[in-house]
One Martini backbone bead per residue (centre of mass of N, CA, C, O) as a GRO file, in nm:
protein
  242
    1MET     BB    1   1.361   4.508   0.536
    2ARG     BB    2   1.401   4.239   0.293
    3VAL     BB    3   1.293   4.116  -0.033
    4VAL     BB    4   1.388   3.812  -0.217
    5PRO     BB    5   1.332   3.674  -0.505
    6VAL     BB    6   1.313   3.316  -0.612
    7LEU     BB    7   1.336   3.138  -0.901
    8VAL     BB    8   1.293   2.773  -0.879
    9SER     BB    9   1.114   2.769  -1.138
   10ALA     BB   10   0.910   2.846  -1.383
   11ASP     BB   11   0.689   2.971  -1.124
   12ASN     BB   12   0.843   2.945  -0.857
   13TYR     BB   13   0.858   3.089  -0.530
   14ALA     BB   14   1.107   3.214  -0.339
   15TYR     BB   15   1.236   3.361  -0.023
   16LEU     BB   16   1.410   3.635   0.117
   17LEU     BB   17   1.410   3.728   0.461
   18ILE     BB   18   1.565   4.031   0.557
   19ASP     BB   19   1.783   4.130   0.819
   20GLU     BB   20   2.004   4.374   0.777
   21PRO     BB   21   2.162   4.426   1.046
   22THR     BB   22   2.224   4.094   1.081
   23ARG     BB   23   2.220   3.914   0.814
   24LYS     BB   24   1.946   3.766   0.839
   25ALA     BB   25   1.752   3.475   0.716
   26ALA     BB   26   1.456   3.372   0.564
   27VAL     BB   27   1.304   3.099   0.400
   28VAL     BB   28   1.051   3.080   0.155
   29ASP     BB   29   0.977   2.804   0.001
   30VAL     BB   30   1.182   2.590  -0.044
   31LEU     BB   31   1.330   2.398  -0.323
   32ASP     BB   32   1.599   2.522  -0.445
   33VAL     BB   33   1.881   2.531  -0.272
   34GLU     BB   34   2.101   2.639  -0.464
   35LYS     BB   35   1.956   2.898  -0.551
   36VAL     BB   36   1.912   3.018  -0.270
   37GLN     BB   37   2.209   3.014  -0.173
   38ALA     BB   38   2.323   3.193  -0.398
   39VAL     BB   39   2.164   3.444  -0.312
   40ALA     BB   40   2.263   3.459  -0.023
   41ASP     BB   41   2.560   3.497  -0.097
   42LYS     BB   42   2.521   3.757  -0.263
   43GLU     BB   43   2.382   3.908  -0.006
   44GLY     BB   44   2.529   3.827   0.268
   45VAL     BB   45   2.359   3.584   0.407
   46SER     BB   46   2.202   3.403   0.671
   47ILE     BB   47   2.038   3.107   0.711
   48VAL     BB   48   1.801   3.050   0.999
   49ALA     BB   49   1.524   2.987   0.835
   50GLY     BB   50   1.207   2.822   0.771
   51ILE     BB   51   0.920   2.885   0.558
   52THR     BB   52   0.585   2.734   0.530
   53THR     BB   53   0.273   2.751   0.363
   54HIS     BB   54   0.277   2.440   0.259
   55HIS     BB   55   0.295   2.086   0.176
   56HIS     BB   56   0.373   2.110  -0.096
   57GLN     BB   57   0.647   2.021  -0.275
   58ASP     BB   58   0.692   2.315  -0.417
   59HIS     BB   59   0.741   2.430  -0.099
   60SER     BB   60   0.876   2.181   0.094
   61GLY     BB   61   1.105   2.009  -0.065
   62GLY     BB   62   1.379   2.170   0.063
   63ASN     BB   63   1.404   2.132   0.374
   64LYS     BB   64   1.597   1.893   0.417
   65ALA     BB   65   1.838   1.996   0.243
   66CYS     BB   66   1.871   2.276   0.395
   67PHE     BB   67   1.818   2.165   0.724
   68ASP     BB   68   1.798   1.864   0.804
   69VAL     BB   69   1.478   1.827   0.790
   70PRO     BB   70   1.180   1.799   0.785
   71ALA     BB   71   0.909   1.963   0.669
   72LYS     BB   72   0.885   1.999   0.991
   73THR     BB   73   0.919   2.145   1.338
   74HIS     BB   74   0.705   2.392   1.347
   75LEU     BB   75   0.375   2.436   1.429
   76VAL     BB   76   0.170   2.670   1.318
   77GLU     BB   77  -0.073   2.921   1.408
   78ASP     BB   78  -0.316   3.117   1.443
   79GLY     BB   79  -0.148   3.408   1.567
   80GLY     BB   80   0.126   3.352   1.547
   81GLU     BB   81   0.472   3.427   1.658
   82PHE     BB   82   0.783   3.568   1.518
   83THR     BB   83   1.136   3.597   1.452
   84VAL     BB   84   1.382   3.778   1.247
   85GLY     BB   85   1.617   3.839   1.402
   86ASP     BB   86   1.570   4.169   1.549
   87ASN     BB   87   1.320   4.313   1.343
   88ILE     BB   88   1.132   4.074   1.254
   89HIS     BB   89   0.786   4.039   1.232
   90VAL     BB   90   0.569   3.744   1.257
   91ARG     BB   91   0.243   3.661   1.133
   92CYS     BB   92  -0.006   3.419   1.153
   93LEU     BB   93  -0.234   3.303   0.880
   94ALA     BB   94  -0.501   3.124   0.847
   95THR     BB   95  -0.573   2.972   0.498
   96PRO     BB   96  -0.792   2.765   0.423
   97CYS     BB   97  -0.813   2.532   0.106
   98HIS     BB   98  -0.593   2.449  -0.076
   99THR     BB   99  -0.511   2.378   0.214
  100LYS     BB  100  -0.545   2.302   0.544
  101ASP     BB  101  -0.233   2.431   0.610
  102SER     BB  102  -0.259   2.713   0.522
  103ILE     BB  103  -0.014   2.984   0.545
  104CYS     BB  104   0.027   3.314   0.627
  105PHE     BB  105   0.284   3.586   0.625
  106HIS     BB  106   0.327   3.871   0.831
  107ALA     BB  107   0.575   4.114   0.767
  108THR     BB  108   0.765   4.326   0.991
  109ASP     BB  109   0.937   4.626   1.082
  110THR     BB  110   1.011   4.743   1.399
  111SER     BB  111   1.197   5.000   1.293
  112ILE     BB  112   0.934   5.058   1.087
  113LYS     BB  113   0.627   5.175   1.163
  114SER     BB  114   0.519   5.303   0.876
  115GLN     BB  115   0.521   5.007   0.778
  116SER     BB  116   0.328   4.711   0.658
  117GLY     BB  117   0.476   4.532   0.474
  118GLY     BB  118   0.443   4.174   0.418
  119VAL     BB  119   0.286   3.896   0.230
  120PHE     BB  120   0.287   3.544   0.241
  121THR     BB  121   0.060   3.343   0.023
  122GLY     BB  122   0.130   3.137  -0.165
  123ASP     BB  123  -0.173   2.953  -0.277
  124THR     BB  124  -0.400   3.167  -0.208
  125LEU     BB  125  -0.267   3.441  -0.318
  126PHE     BB  126  -0.273   3.611  -0.618
  127LEU     BB  127  -0.219   3.799  -0.876
  128GLY     BB  128  -0.549   3.808  -0.965
  129GLY     BB  129  -0.584   3.552  -0.760
  130CYS     BB  130  -0.626   3.197  -0.677
  131GLY     BB  131  -0.648   2.902  -0.544
  132ARG     BB  132  -0.720   2.596  -0.537
  133PHE     BB  133  -0.970   2.360  -0.390
  134PHE     BB  134  -0.833   2.088  -0.268
  135GLU     BB  135  -0.911   2.117   0.079
  136GLY     BB  136  -1.176   2.295   0.015
  137THR     BB  137  -1.385   2.578   0.007
  138ALA     BB  138  -1.532   2.860  -0.098
  139GLU     BB  139  -1.583   2.970   0.186
  140GLN     BB  140  -1.288   2.949   0.278
  141MET     BB  141  -1.166   3.136   0.068
  142HIS     BB  142  -1.326   3.383   0.144
  143ALA     BB  143  -1.220   3.397   0.435
  144SER     BB  144  -0.918   3.415   0.365
  145LEU     BB  145  -0.930   3.673   0.186
  146SER     BB  146  -1.062   3.849   0.404
  147LYS     BB  147  -0.824   3.840   0.596
  148LEU     BB  148  -0.625   3.977   0.399
  149ALA     BB  149  -0.803   4.237   0.350
  150ALA     BB  150  -0.745   4.342   0.659
  151LEU     BB  151  -0.501   4.445   0.578
  152PRO     BB  152  -0.312   4.675   0.491
  153ASP     BB  153  -0.313   4.821   0.182
  154ASP     BB  154   0.027   4.845   0.176
  155THR     BB  155   0.062   4.552   0.158
  156VAL     BB  156   0.277   4.332   0.033
  157VAL     BB  157   0.276   4.087  -0.231
  158TYR     BB  158   0.387   3.737  -0.187
  159ASN     BB  159   0.380   3.484  -0.405
  160GLY     BB  160   0.408   3.142  -0.534
  161HIS     BB  161   0.336   3.243  -0.836
  162GLU     BB  162   0.356   3.305  -1.195
  163TYR     BB  163   0.009   3.406  -1.287
  164THR     BB  164  -0.076   3.691  -1.395
  165ALA     BB  165  -0.146   3.671  -1.697
  166GLY     BB  166  -0.380   3.466  -1.663
  167ASN     BB  167  -0.548   3.627  -1.456
  168VAL     BB  168  -0.602   3.882  -1.632
  169ALA     BB  169  -0.740   3.742  -1.865
  170PHE     BB  170  -0.978   3.651  -1.693
  171ALA     BB  171  -1.069   3.927  -1.573
  172LYS     BB  172  -1.154   4.047  -1.856
  173THR     BB  173  -1.413   3.851  -1.869
  174ILE     BB  174  -1.552   3.968  -1.598
  175GLU     BB  175  -1.410   4.287  -1.586
  176PRO     BB  176  -1.376   4.485  -1.854
  177GLU     BB  177  -1.442   4.785  -1.706
  178ASN     BB  178  -1.200   4.765  -1.518
  179PRO     BB  179  -0.929   4.970  -1.475
  180ALA     BB  180  -0.752   4.789  -1.290
  181VAL     BB  181  -0.715   4.559  -1.493
  182GLY     BB  182  -0.548   4.734  -1.685
  183ARG     BB  183  -0.312   4.771  -1.488
  184LEU     BB  184  -0.241   4.471  -1.462
  185PHE     BB  185  -0.182   4.422  -1.759
  186LYS     BB  186   0.056   4.619  -1.773
  187LEU     BB  187   0.228   4.488  -1.555
  188ALA     BB  188   0.254   4.209  -1.702
  189GLN     BB  189   0.388   4.320  -1.965
  190GLU     BB  190   0.642   4.478  -1.807
  191ASN     BB  191   0.672   4.205  -1.616
  192LYS     BB  192   0.812   3.904  -1.542
  193VAL     BB  193   0.816   4.003  -1.241
  194THR     BB  194   0.537   4.059  -1.007
  195THR     BB  195   0.624   4.015  -0.747
  196GLY     BB  196   0.588   4.295  -0.525
  197LEU     BB  197   0.377   4.491  -0.717
  198SER     BB  198   0.161   4.441  -0.493
  199THR     BB  199  -0.131   4.501  -0.302
  200ILE     BB  200  -0.402   4.473  -0.116
  201GLY     BB  201  -0.538   4.716  -0.247
  202ASP     BB  202  -0.509   4.617  -0.536
  203GLU     BB  203  -0.663   4.347  -0.509
  204LYS     BB  204  -0.939   4.491  -0.438
  205GLU     BB  205  -0.948   4.611  -0.743
  206TRP     BB  206  -0.848   4.337  -0.945
  207ASN     BB  207  -0.955   4.088  -0.779
  208VAL     BB  208  -1.223   3.888  -0.830
  209PHE     BB  209  -1.195   3.711  -0.553
  210MET     BB  210  -1.226   4.013  -0.390
  211ARG     BB  211  -1.525   4.092  -0.564
  212LEU     BB  212  -1.816   3.951  -0.498
  213ASP     BB  213  -2.008   4.231  -0.471
  214LYS     BB  214  -1.999   4.283  -0.766
  215VAL     BB  215  -2.204   4.312  -1.027
  216ALA     BB  216  -2.031   4.193  -1.260
  217ILE     BB  217  -1.968   3.925  -1.105
  218MET     BB  218  -2.255   3.829  -1.054
  219GLN     BB  219  -2.331   3.821  -1.354
  220ALA     BB  220  -2.105   3.620  -1.452
  221THR     BB  221  -2.213   3.387  -1.236
  222GLY     BB  222  -2.522   3.392  -1.136
  223ALA     BB  223  -2.461   3.515  -0.843
  224GLU     BB  224  -2.466   3.631  -0.481
  225GLU     BB  225  -2.351   3.449  -0.293
  226PRO     BB  226  -2.030   3.429  -0.204
  227GLY     BB  227  -1.985   3.120  -0.232
  228ALA     BB  228  -2.114   3.097  -0.516
  229VAL     BB  229  -1.932   3.296  -0.661
  230MET     BB  230  -1.664   3.158  -0.599
  231ASN     BB  231  -1.727   2.882  -0.722
  232LYS     BB  232  -1.777   2.986  -1.013
  233LEU     BB  233  -1.509   3.125  -1.060
  234ARG     BB  234  -1.335   2.870  -1.028
  235GLU     BB  235  -1.466   2.714  -1.256
  236LEU     BB  236  -1.400   2.917  -1.480
  237LYS     BB  237  -1.091   2.916  -1.436
  238ASN     BB  238  -1.039   2.609  -1.478
  239ASN     BB  239  -1.168   2.646  -1.792
  240PHE     BB  240  -0.964   2.845  -1.882
  241ARG     BB  241  -0.802   2.935  -2.225
  242GLY     BB  242  -0.665   3.240  -2.265
   0.00000   0.00000   0.00000
């Protein structure tokens, strides 16, 4: 299994999820079909499926042009499973909040049992951040991120946008003494493309939205109950101009 990020706009990522033995690939969140197809051609793979994390145009907008289908053909549900090629197993994780239909996809290579694979998180989980609560509540986002936190720590995170620099700048105002935030800052400084460079374990160390029970974060928000902490963090991030 190999994952190739494709920057399809200023900060939007699509991905090719490639089953190398069969040279078959699924495209995650296609937007710019020409850019994705060009990368597929360069990689020598055939696109056989499209996977969409949520209905927003910047994630589903290329489906019709790429596959000559509407925005969706098969509606997946929490716990659903499917395969890409012969070796990639994908499990669906419902993560409502950013949108009601937000789904994350945990992909593993069945031929390599020792690896935990990767998770495509759309606009639910970003490196060092999370999505806005457009169609849900703080409690739902907490539940969704907690579901992702239950994945193996070495699961690689492939998110929907390149927001890492802004996220870490915000994190430094909330948890300035956290050394992991310093590591994320260094990562963002040294890499223009940060997706795929973080794991679920990393996010639990440096993502303030996954650390609601930490004293520094409760102090920064003036709240203790997880939903209230999450709600205040999102409010602070929405208004952050650092």
